Amino acid sequence: MSDLALLAIVFTLLTLIGTPLFAAVGLTTFLALFLIDIPYTLMAQTGYTSLTPFPLLTIPLFVLAGRLMETGGMGARLIGIATSLVGAYRGSLGLVTVFACMLFAALSGSGPATTAAIGSITVPAMQKDGYKTPFAAAIAAAAGALGSLIPPSNLMIIYGLVSETSIPRLFLAGFLPGFLITSLLMITVYIIARRRGYGGSGVPFSWGPARRAAWDGKWAIGAPLLILGGIYSGAFTPTEAAAVAVFYALFVGVVIHRELTPAKVIEALRFTALMTGLLILLTPTLAFGQLSAFYDIPAAVEASITNITTNPIIVLILIGIFYIIIGTFMESLAQIILFTAVFLPLVTSLGIDPVFFGVFTVITCEIGFLTPPLGGNLNVAARISNISIEAVSVAVLPFILAYCIGLLALIFFPDFVTWLPDLVYGPAR
């Protein structure tokens, strides 16, 4: 039996018996070090270097800022703006949920956090409006995944660090695909709601309520303008923007809205610690990624796929299928770190832009958020709806189809992703 086969069997067995992912990857990495006789100090060195990059601070800061904005009243005001704009259409509350998740995604950078922030408010409202609970939860789960695509995105930050790709370019590249996926999700909500007779009893759209909601939520609207405007104007880096976002959230929550209490700040800090605890995956997964070079895994993967086809479209579809399957049981953070080093050399050799591949990777991770048994967004949506994850998993299938349609559209028209960053920063070299 080859070393690679043994490592694959050990990792699979550890995962199947329920070993935490960081431990499964770590133990497999130790076995790999033993097999090729490399000192175990590699793990310690990688552990240190993996947590020292300054941009990593961006992740906990954006998570904290998003939580402070939610508990400080900005999330509710964004929902008010979305409600005033949607009006009395079929599926209006479902459309509001998708639209509000898109807005909140520009504050949180996290899919599960967006699902929790918006879904905890809109799911009960949809239930009162006659929506079946699994469908309401599925809307929140699917729309919440936008938090990982629309900038600022924690997954894009990790991809940028691993692939050495410009994070501001990745952020810009997420805008148009984010609007595309949002539109597809809203179309899906409308079609299903129309067939089932959900909603449509609200107040028709008029400019007066919309203006009042926009004025009431002006500080919430100002947050993404400040964060993203500061990044693209060159006023501050993404990491500095995350720190600015935290202070902005504190100022608005305490001074303007006066809804942010010391207890809520402590709860936000606790939530941030739990969410960013996933960074423990960095050490074993980066070490395992380094070892893949010793086993020539990227070259082996490139050879095996190019023997089948060198068509970039077919290659991306094959990688997408693989990513979606892997995403059913692997954390997105580990997925990006482990497999970017494997597939990025292949796709760049076929002329695929690393920025495009980053957006492609994040969208496949979003689909992973919606697939059991791991399904981060499914678990959050099931918890806030008080139903089983199995019920949400069935109801979310039409939204997974919408994501897949959006992904295929981007694969066939990659310039849709790279047009905006190329326009702002010039073509990548």
Tab-separated table of C-alpha atoms in Angstrom:
chain	number	residue	atom	x	y	z
A	1	MET	CA	0.000	0.000	0.000
A	2	SER	CA	1.333	3.448	-0.943
A	3	ASP	CA	1.858	6.161	1.637
A	4	LEU	CA	-0.827	8.324	0.032
A	5	ALA	CA	-3.392	5.522	0.185
A	6	LEU	CA	-2.573	4.898	3.853
A	7	LEU	CA	-2.928	8.599	4.679
A	8	ALA	CA	-6.260	8.782	2.836
A	9	ILE	CA	-7.589	5.737	4.731
A	10	VAL	CA	-6.459	7.089	8.118
A	11	PHE	CA	-7.982	10.524	7.485
A	12	THR	CA	-11.255	8.988	6.279
A	13	LEU	CA	-11.511	6.651	9.270
A	14	LEU	CA	-10.775	9.441	11.746
A	15	THR	CA	-13.460	11.600	10.117
A	16	LEU	CA	-16.045	8.793	10.076
A	17	ILE	CA	-15.638	8.029	13.792
A	18	GLY	CA	-16.318	11.670	14.635
A	19	THR	CA	-12.809	12.946	15.387
A	20	PRO	CA	-12.762	16.777	15.335
A	21	LEU	CA	-11.480	17.958	11.988
A	22	PHE	CA	-8.410	19.754	13.320
A	23	ALA	CA	-7.402	16.587	15.208
A	24	ALA	CA	-8.053	14.347	12.190
A	25	VAL	CA	-5.920	16.540	9.946
A	26	GLY	CA	-3.254	16.916	12.663
A	27	LEU	CA	-2.941	13.177	13.319
A	28	THR	CA	-2.801	12.454	9.591
A	29	THR	CA	-0.088	15.092	9.231
A	30	PHE	CA	1.954	13.541	12.053
A	31	LEU	CA	1.670	10.163	10.300
A	32	ALA	CA	2.828	11.732	7.036
A	33	LEU	CA	5.816	13.319	8.801
A	34	PHE	CA	6.701	9.939	10.255
A	35	LEU	CA	6.423	8.152	6.906
A	36	ILE	CA	8.758	10.529	5.070
A	37	ASP	CA	11.029	11.074	8.082
A	38	ILE	CA	10.580	14.822	8.515
A	39	PRO	CA	11.075	16.285	12.031
A	40	TYR	CA	7.878	16.918	13.948
A	41	THR	CA	9.071	20.456	14.570
A	42	LEU	CA	7.473	21.275	11.204
A	43	MET	CA	4.102	21.359	12.990
A	44	ALA	CA	5.374	23.791	15.599
A	45	GLN	CA	6.970	26.030	12.973
A	46	THR	CA	3.829	25.986	10.856
A	47	GLY	CA	1.695	26.678	13.926
A	48	TYR	CA	3.666	29.819	14.601
A	49	THR	CA	3.868	31.100	11.033
A	50	SER	CA	0.213	30.301	10.266
A	51	LEU	CA	-1.046	32.634	12.982
A	52	THR	CA	1.369	35.525	12.489
A	53	PRO	CA	0.084	37.125	9.225
A	54	PHE	CA	-1.342	40.534	10.110
A	55	PRO	CA	-4.389	40.182	7.768
A	56	LEU	CA	-5.655	37.287	9.928
A	57	LEU	CA	-6.762	39.907	12.458
A	58	THR	CA	-9.377	40.907	9.887
A	59	ILE	CA	-11.484	37.808	10.566
A	60	PRO	CA	-12.214	38.199	14.306
A	61	LEU	CA	-12.575	41.966	13.896
A	62	PHE	CA	-15.203	41.670	11.141
A	63	VAL	CA	-17.047	38.954	13.095
A	64	LEU	CA	-17.072	41.203	16.169
A	65	ALA	CA	-18.175	44.230	14.146
A	66	GLY	CA	-21.013	42.268	12.569
A	67	ARG	CA	-22.226	40.988	15.934
A	68	LEU	CA	-22.067	44.459	17.495
A	69	MET	CA	-24.021	45.886	14.555
A	70	GLU	CA	-26.649	43.186	14.929
A	71	THR	CA	-27.146	43.580	18.678
A	72	GLY	CA	-26.762	47.365	18.433
A	73	GLY	CA	-29.839	47.731	16.235
A	74	MET	CA	-28.364	47.996	12.741
A	75	GLY	CA	-29.650	44.569	11.658
A	76	ALA	CA	-33.257	45.469	12.515
A	77	ARG	CA	-32.961	48.764	10.633
A	78	LEU	CA	-31.593	47.001	7.538
A	79	ILE	CA	-34.631	44.717	7.640
A	80	GLY	CA	-36.818	47.843	7.873
A	81	ILE	CA	-35.184	49.256	4.742
A	82	ALA	CA	-35.611	45.951	2.885
A	83	THR	CA	-39.274	45.678	3.954
A	84	SER	CA	-40.096	49.186	2.759
A	85	LEU	CA	-38.511	48.510	-0.635
A	86	VAL	CA	-40.125	45.135	-1.303
A	87	GLY	CA	-43.772	46.021	-0.591
A	88	ALA	CA	-46.795	43.721	-0.880
A	89	TYR	CA	-45.500	41.145	-3.341
A	90	ARG	CA	-45.947	37.402	-3.146
A	91	GLY	CA	-43.268	36.067	-0.827
A	92	SER	CA	-42.539	39.592	0.369
A	93	LEU	CA	-41.047	38.524	3.718
A	94	GLY	CA	-38.935	35.893	1.990
A	95	LEU	CA	-37.697	38.538	-0.447
A	96	VAL	CA	-36.999	40.838	2.493
A	97	THR	CA	-34.926	38.092	4.138
A	98	VAL	CA	-32.774	37.625	1.023
A	99	PHE	CA	-32.340	41.360	0.495
A	100	ALA	CA	-31.547	42.007	4.160
A	101	CYS	CA	-28.991	39.169	4.172
A	102	MET	CA	-27.310	40.769	1.152
A	103	LEU	CA	-27.086	44.076	3.039
A	104	PHE	CA	-25.916	42.496	6.278
A	105	ALA	CA	-23.337	40.417	4.375
A	106	ALA	CA	-21.482	43.676	3.771
A	107	LEU	CA	-21.140	43.996	7.552
A	108	SER	CA	-20.394	40.503	8.885
A	109	GLY	CA	-18.207	38.583	6.389
A	110	SER	CA	-19.630	35.275	7.657
A	111	GLY	CA	-22.386	33.025	6.303
A	112	PRO	CA	-23.564	31.486	9.600
A	113	ALA	CA	-23.404	34.890	11.327
A	114	THR	CA	-25.592	36.449	8.614
A	115	THR	CA	-28.084	33.589	8.886
A	116	ALA	CA	-28.290	34.017	12.655
A	117	ALA	CA	-28.559	37.816	12.561
A	118	ILE	CA	-31.296	38.130	9.947
A	119	GLY	CA	-33.007	34.755	10.322
A	120	SER	CA	-33.641	35.208	14.041
A	121	ILE	CA	-35.812	38.231	13.139
A	122	THR	CA	-37.416	37.221	9.839
A	123	VAL	CA	-38.110	33.506	10.387
A	124	PRO	CA	-40.650	34.142	13.194
A	125	ALA	CA	-42.233	36.880	11.038
A	126	MET	CA	-42.545	34.478	8.096
A	127	GLN	CA	-44.098	31.838	10.354
A	128	LYS	CA	-46.752	34.346	11.461
A	129	ASP	CA	-47.409	35.210	7.793
A	130	GLY	CA	-48.248	31.581	7.002
A	131	TYR	CA	-44.934	30.332	5.642
A	132	LYS	CA	-44.167	26.696	6.385
A	133	THR	CA	-41.314	26.678	8.909
A	134	PRO	CA	-38.874	24.546	6.831
A	135	PHE	CA	-39.241	26.912	3.863
A	136	ALA	CA	-38.721	29.988	6.056
A	137	ALA	CA	-35.615	28.430	7.601
A	138	ALA	CA	-34.307	27.420	4.154
A	139	ILE	CA	-34.600	31.023	2.925
A	140	ALA	CA	-32.571	32.279	5.891
A	141	ALA	CA	-29.930	29.562	5.431
A	142	ALA	CA	-29.549	30.098	1.683
A	143	ALA	CA	-29.518	33.899	1.837
A	144	GLY	CA	-27.191	33.872	4.837
A	145	ALA	CA	-24.550	32.144	2.729
A	146	LEU	CA	-24.180	35.444	0.868
A	147	GLY	CA	-22.138	36.574	3.872
A	148	SER	CA	-19.210	34.595	2.492
A	149	LEU	CA	-19.428	36.031	-1.027
A	150	ILE	CA	-20.318	39.709	-0.744
A	151	PRO	CA	-17.329	41.614	0.666
A	152	PRO	CA	-15.914	41.727	3.228
A	153	SER	CA	-15.676	37.926	3.251
A	154	ASN	CA	-13.724	35.864	5.760
A	155	LEU	CA	-13.325	32.992	3.292
A	156	MET	CA	-11.894	35.345	0.671
A	157	ILE	CA	-9.386	36.610	3.223
A	158	ILE	CA	-8.220	33.036	3.892
A	159	TYR	CA	-8.074	32.252	0.170
A	160	GLY	CA	-6.098	35.446	-0.458
A	161	LEU	CA	-3.562	34.531	2.244
A	162	VAL	CA	-3.172	30.942	1.043
A	163	SER	CA	-2.966	31.770	-2.662
A	164	GLU	CA	-1.101	35.090	-2.250
A	165	THR	CA	-3.872	36.850	-4.182
A	166	SER	CA	-4.810	40.510	-3.612
A	167	ILE	CA	-7.589	40.647	-1.005
A	168	PRO	CA	-9.014	43.992	-2.290
A	169	ARG	CA	-9.230	42.469	-5.806
A	170	LEU	CA	-11.031	39.438	-4.370
A	171	PHE	CA	-13.453	41.687	-2.484
A	172	LEU	CA	-14.292	43.633	-5.655
A	173	ALA	CA	-14.676	40.392	-7.607
A	174	GLY	CA	-17.384	39.256	-5.176
A	175	PHE	CA	-19.773	42.144	-5.879
A	176	LEU	CA	-21.310	41.200	-9.230
A	177	PRO	CA	-21.520	37.439	-8.472
A	178	GLY	CA	-23.090	38.392	-5.136
A	179	PHE	CA	-25.802	40.409	-6.892
A	180	LEU	CA	-26.324	37.576	-9.393
A	181	ILE	CA	-26.800	34.950	-6.660
A	182	THR	CA	-29.063	37.343	-4.723
A	183	SER	CA	-31.261	37.771	-7.802
A	184	LEU	CA	-31.471	34.014	-8.362
A	185	LEU	CA	-32.423	33.440	-4.717
A	186	MET	CA	-35.125	36.119	-4.895
A	187	ILE	CA	-36.541	34.587	-8.086
A	188	THR	CA	-36.620	31.185	-6.365
A	189	VAL	CA	-38.419	32.627	-3.326
A	190	TYR	CA	-40.964	34.400	-5.525
A	191	ILE	CA	-41.753	31.336	-7.647
A	192	ILE	CA	-42.244	29.029	-4.649
A	193	ALA	CA	-44.190	31.632	-2.655
A	194	ARG	CA	-46.489	32.322	-5.617
A	195	ARG	CA	-47.231	28.621	-6.047
A	196	ARG	CA	-47.948	28.151	-2.342
A	197	GLY	CA	-49.739	31.449	-1.777
A	198	TYR	CA	-47.326	32.872	0.800
A	199	GLY	CA	-47.348	36.584	1.615
A	200	GLY	CA	-48.702	39.405	-0.477
A	201	SER	CA	-50.759	40.970	2.299
A	202	GLY	CA	-48.346	43.721	3.293
A	203	VAL	CA	-48.471	47.455	2.565
A	204	PRO	CA	-47.872	48.323	-1.136
A	205	PHE	CA	-44.617	50.092	-1.934
A	206	SER	CA	-44.554	53.869	-1.654
A	207	TRP	CA	-41.734	56.359	-1.442
A	208	GLY	CA	-42.751	57.833	1.904
A	209	PRO	CA	-42.133	54.721	4.067
A	210	ALA	CA	-39.025	53.904	2.025
A	211	ARG	CA	-37.542	57.352	2.713
A	212	ARG	CA	-38.375	57.111	6.422
A	213	ALA	CA	-36.830	53.634	6.664
A	214	ALA	CA	-33.720	54.822	4.809
A	215	TRP	CA	-33.377	57.810	7.152
A	216	ASP	CA	-33.857	55.631	10.231
A	217	GLY	CA	-31.249	53.171	8.909
A	218	LYS	CA	-28.759	55.729	7.583
A	219	TRP	CA	-26.094	54.665	10.077
A	220	ALA	CA	-26.509	51.023	9.031
A	221	ILE	CA	-26.193	51.984	5.354
A	222	GLY	CA	-23.130	54.049	6.218
A	223	ALA	CA	-21.243	51.036	7.595
A	224	PRO	CA	-20.513	49.254	4.267
A	225	LEU	CA	-19.906	52.619	2.600
A	226	LEU	CA	-17.280	53.456	5.227
A	227	ILE	CA	-15.674	50.001	5.262
A	228	LEU	CA	-15.540	49.307	1.533
A	229	GLY	CA	-15.118	52.935	0.520
A	230	GLY	CA	-12.110	53.229	2.818
A	231	ILE	CA	-10.520	50.090	1.369
A	232	TYR	CA	-10.940	51.038	-2.287
A	233	SER	CA	-10.044	54.676	-1.809
A	234	GLY	CA	-6.763	53.571	-0.227
A	235	ALA	CA	-7.576	55.233	3.102
A	236	PHE	CA	-6.914	51.994	4.970
A	237	THR	CA	-6.125	48.325	4.430
A	238	PRO	CA	-8.746	45.551	4.889
A	239	THR	CA	-7.359	44.846	8.370
A	240	GLU	CA	-7.540	48.505	9.347
A	241	ALA	CA	-11.052	48.631	7.839
A	242	ALA	CA	-12.113	45.801	10.155
A	243	ALA	CA	-10.832	47.752	13.176
A	244	VAL	CA	-12.669	50.858	11.965
A	245	ALA	CA	-15.828	48.752	11.608
A	246	VAL	CA	-15.603	47.660	15.260
A	247	PHE	CA	-15.260	51.246	16.507
A	248	TYR	CA	-18.053	52.384	14.177
A	249	ALA	CA	-20.357	49.638	15.508
A	250	LEU	CA	-19.551	50.579	19.099
A	251	PHE	CA	-20.122	54.282	18.456
A	252	VAL	CA	-23.442	53.809	16.654
A	253	GLY	CA	-24.707	51.145	19.070
A	254	VAL	CA	-23.822	53.090	22.230
A	255	VAL	CA	-24.123	56.751	21.259
A	256	ILE	CA	-26.598	56.886	18.357
A	257	HIS	CA	-29.026	53.983	18.812
A	258	ARG	CA	-28.282	53.483	22.524
A	259	GLU	CA	-29.144	49.788	22.249
A	260	LEU	CA	-25.669	48.363	22.902
A	261	THR	CA	-25.299	47.522	26.582
A	262	PRO	CA	-22.208	46.151	28.375
A	263	ALA	CA	-23.913	42.738	28.526
A	264	LYS	CA	-24.418	42.761	24.745
A	265	VAL	CA	-20.779	43.730	24.180
A	266	ILE	CA	-19.617	40.810	26.345
A	267	GLU	CA	-21.952	38.468	24.468
A	268	ALA	CA	-20.548	39.750	21.164
A	269	LEU	CA	-16.999	39.069	22.372
A	270	ARG	CA	-18.014	35.544	23.398
A	271	PHE	CA	-19.677	34.955	20.018
A	272	THR	CA	-16.551	36.193	18.236
A	273	ALA	CA	-14.330	33.850	20.242
A	274	LEU	CA	-16.534	30.880	19.328
A	275	MET	CA	-16.717	31.802	15.635
A	276	THR	CA	-12.995	32.465	15.213
A	277	GLY	CA	-12.048	29.322	17.147
A	278	LEU	CA	-12.092	27.634	13.738
A	279	LEU	CA	-8.711	29.273	13.109
A	280	ILE	CA	-7.279	26.353	15.107
A	281	LEU	CA	-7.581	24.509	11.787
A	282	LEU	CA	-4.867	26.701	10.263
A	283	THR	CA	-1.885	24.903	11.793
A	284	PRO	CA	-2.625	21.276	10.830
A	285	THR	CA	-4.181	22.109	7.460
A	286	LEU	CA	-1.312	24.375	6.371
A	287	ALA	CA	1.218	21.761	7.470
A	288	PHE	CA	-0.697	19.101	5.559
A	289	GLY	CA	-0.782	21.415	2.544
A	290	GLN	CA	2.991	21.837	2.723
A	291	LEU	CA	3.431	18.078	2.835
A	292	SER	CA	1.397	17.707	-0.352
A	293	ALA	CA	4.408	19.126	-2.209
A	294	PHE	CA	6.604	16.317	-0.891
A	295	TYR	CA	4.156	13.777	-2.291
A	296	ASP	CA	3.795	15.705	-5.583
A	297	ILE	CA	0.032	15.757	-5.090
A	298	PRO	CA	-0.562	18.934	-7.178
A	299	ALA	CA	1.420	17.461	-10.080
A	300	ALA	CA	-0.399	14.131	-9.778
A	301	VAL	CA	-3.799	15.843	-9.735
A	302	GLU	CA	-2.857	18.022	-12.704
A	303	ALA	CA	-1.666	15.015	-14.686
A	304	SER	CA	-4.739	12.906	-13.894
A	305	ILE	CA	-7.199	15.658	-14.853
A	306	THR	CA	-5.382	16.905	-17.940
A	307	ASN	CA	-5.248	13.308	-19.179
A	308	ILE	CA	-9.050	13.429	-19.202
A	309	THR	CA	-9.496	16.978	-20.529
A	310	THR	CA	-7.750	20.329	-20.842
A	311	ASN	CA	-10.988	22.256	-21.393
A	312	PRO	CA	-11.075	24.897	-18.611
A	313	ILE	CA	-14.881	24.768	-18.382
A	314	ILE	CA	-14.990	20.998	-17.880
A	315	VAL	CA	-12.073	21.145	-15.418
A	316	LEU	CA	-13.889	23.779	-13.332
A	317	ILE	CA	-17.093	21.717	-13.361
A	318	LEU	CA	-15.156	18.646	-12.158
A	319	ILE	CA	-13.456	20.661	-9.396
A	320	GLY	CA	-16.809	22.206	-8.455
A	321	ILE	CA	-18.425	18.776	-8.076
A	322	PHE	CA	-15.488	17.642	-5.947
A	323	TYR	CA	-15.663	20.759	-3.753
A	324	ILE	CA	-19.413	20.408	-3.229
A	325	ILE	CA	-19.054	16.759	-2.191
A	326	ILE	CA	-16.145	17.596	0.146
A	327	GLY	CA	-18.132	20.500	1.584
A	328	THR	CA	-20.769	18.136	2.940
A	329	PHE	CA	-18.403	17.007	5.705
A	330	MET	CA	-15.446	19.423	5.751
A	331	GLU	CA	-15.257	22.935	7.165
A	332	SER	CA	-14.898	25.591	4.462
A	333	LEU	CA	-11.755	26.972	6.098
A	334	ALA	CA	-9.992	23.606	5.885
A	335	GLN	CA	-11.345	23.022	2.389
A	336	ILE	CA	-9.824	26.254	1.102
A	337	ILE	CA	-6.454	25.742	2.788
A	338	LEU	CA	-6.067	22.084	1.800
A	339	PHE	CA	-7.246	22.157	-1.785
A	340	THR	CA	-6.231	25.601	-3.031
A	341	ALA	CA	-2.615	24.394	-3.038
A	342	VAL	CA	-3.706	21.323	-5.024
A	343	PHE	CA	-5.977	22.883	-7.652
A	344	LEU	CA	-4.665	26.438	-8.089
A	345	PRO	CA	-1.532	25.376	-10.031
A	346	LEU	CA	-3.765	23.317	-12.324
A	347	VAL	CA	-6.280	26.048	-13.103
A	348	THR	CA	-3.642	28.754	-13.567
A	349	SER	CA	-1.838	26.478	-16.034
A	350	LEU	CA	-5.095	26.441	-18.024
A	351	GLY	CA	-5.270	30.239	-18.043
A	352	ILE	CA	-7.857	30.670	-15.274
A	353	ASP	CA	-7.465	33.851	-13.212
A	354	PRO	CA	-6.662	33.181	-9.506
A	355	VAL	CA	-9.172	35.891	-8.545
A	356	PHE	CA	-11.908	34.106	-10.489
A	357	PHE	CA	-10.917	30.807	-8.897
A	358	GLY	CA	-11.207	32.425	-5.473
A	359	VAL	CA	-14.809	33.495	-6.122
A	360	PHE	CA	-15.534	30.072	-7.623
A	361	THR	CA	-14.126	28.388	-4.508
A	362	VAL	CA	-16.155	30.552	-2.143
A	363	ILE	CA	-19.416	29.814	-3.982
A	364	THR	CA	-18.784	26.064	-3.762
A	365	CYS	CA	-18.152	26.566	-0.037
A	366	GLU	CA	-21.491	28.384	0.208
A	367	ILE	CA	-23.194	25.344	-1.274
A	368	GLY	CA	-21.364	23.313	1.368
A	369	PHE	CA	-22.995	25.536	4.017
A	370	LEU	CA	-26.338	24.214	2.739
A	371	THR	CA	-25.606	20.491	2.540
A	372	PRO	CA	-25.846	18.033	5.451
A	373	PRO	CA	-24.448	16.588	7.612
A	374	LEU	CA	-22.089	19.528	8.363
A	375	GLY	CA	-24.026	22.391	6.732
A	376	GLY	CA	-23.138	25.325	8.988
A	377	ASN	CA	-26.039	27.504	7.819
A	378	LEU	CA	-28.477	24.582	8.028
A	379	ASN	CA	-27.589	24.036	11.680
A	380	VAL	CA	-28.030	27.718	12.494
A	381	ALA	CA	-31.349	27.934	10.621
A	382	ALA	CA	-32.639	24.732	12.251
A	383	ARG	CA	-31.692	26.038	15.695
A	384	ILE	CA	-33.413	29.418	15.323
A	385	SER	CA	-36.504	27.741	13.792
A	386	ASN	CA	-36.757	24.895	16.336
A	387	ILE	CA	-37.029	22.213	13.642
A	388	SER	CA	-34.803	19.328	12.562
A	389	ILE	CA	-31.876	19.832	10.200
A	390	GLU	CA	-33.404	17.119	7.971
A	391	ALA	CA	-36.503	19.260	7.383
A	392	VAL	CA	-34.400	22.291	6.425
A	393	SER	CA	-32.170	20.139	4.204
A	394	VAL	CA	-35.127	19.137	2.026
A	395	ALA	CA	-36.583	22.659	1.845
A	396	VAL	CA	-33.245	24.197	0.832
A	397	LEU	CA	-32.845	22.066	-2.338
A	398	PRO	CA	-34.355	24.681	-4.732
A	399	PHE	CA	-31.914	27.264	-3.371
A	400	ILE	CA	-28.968	24.924	-3.896
A	401	LEU	CA	-30.144	24.655	-7.515
A	402	ALA	CA	-30.094	28.472	-7.732
A	403	TYR	CA	-26.502	28.530	-6.451
A	404	CYS	CA	-25.494	25.852	-8.972
A	405	ILE	CA	-27.081	27.817	-11.835
A	406	GLY	CA	-25.183	30.918	-10.730
A	407	LEU	CA	-21.934	28.962	-10.485
A	408	LEU	CA	-22.373	27.516	-13.978
A	409	ALA	CA	-23.123	30.987	-15.367
A	410	LEU	CA	-19.855	32.297	-13.904
A	411	ILE	CA	-17.907	29.318	-15.253
A	412	PHE	CA	-19.146	30.069	-18.786
A	413	PHE	CA	-18.705	33.846	-18.405
A	414	PRO	CA	-15.638	34.346	-16.129
A	415	ASP	CA	-15.198	37.973	-17.232
A	416	PHE	CA	-18.313	38.765	-15.204
A	417	VAL	CA	-16.188	38.095	-12.105
A	418	THR	CA	-12.946	39.807	-13.119
A	419	TRP	CA	-14.403	42.828	-14.941
A	420	LEU	CA	-14.817	45.043	-11.870
A	421	PRO	CA	-11.384	44.420	-10.250
A	422	ASP	CA	-9.729	44.803	-13.663
A	423	LEU	CA	-11.589	48.077	-14.177
A	424	VAL	CA	-10.452	49.491	-10.814
A	425	TYR	CA	-6.925	48.059	-10.520
A	426	GLY	CA	-6.108	47.227	-14.123
A	427	PRO	CA	-5.705	43.741	-15.640
A	428	ALA	CA	-3.876	41.251	-13.419
A	429	ARG	CA	-0.368	40.385	-14.521
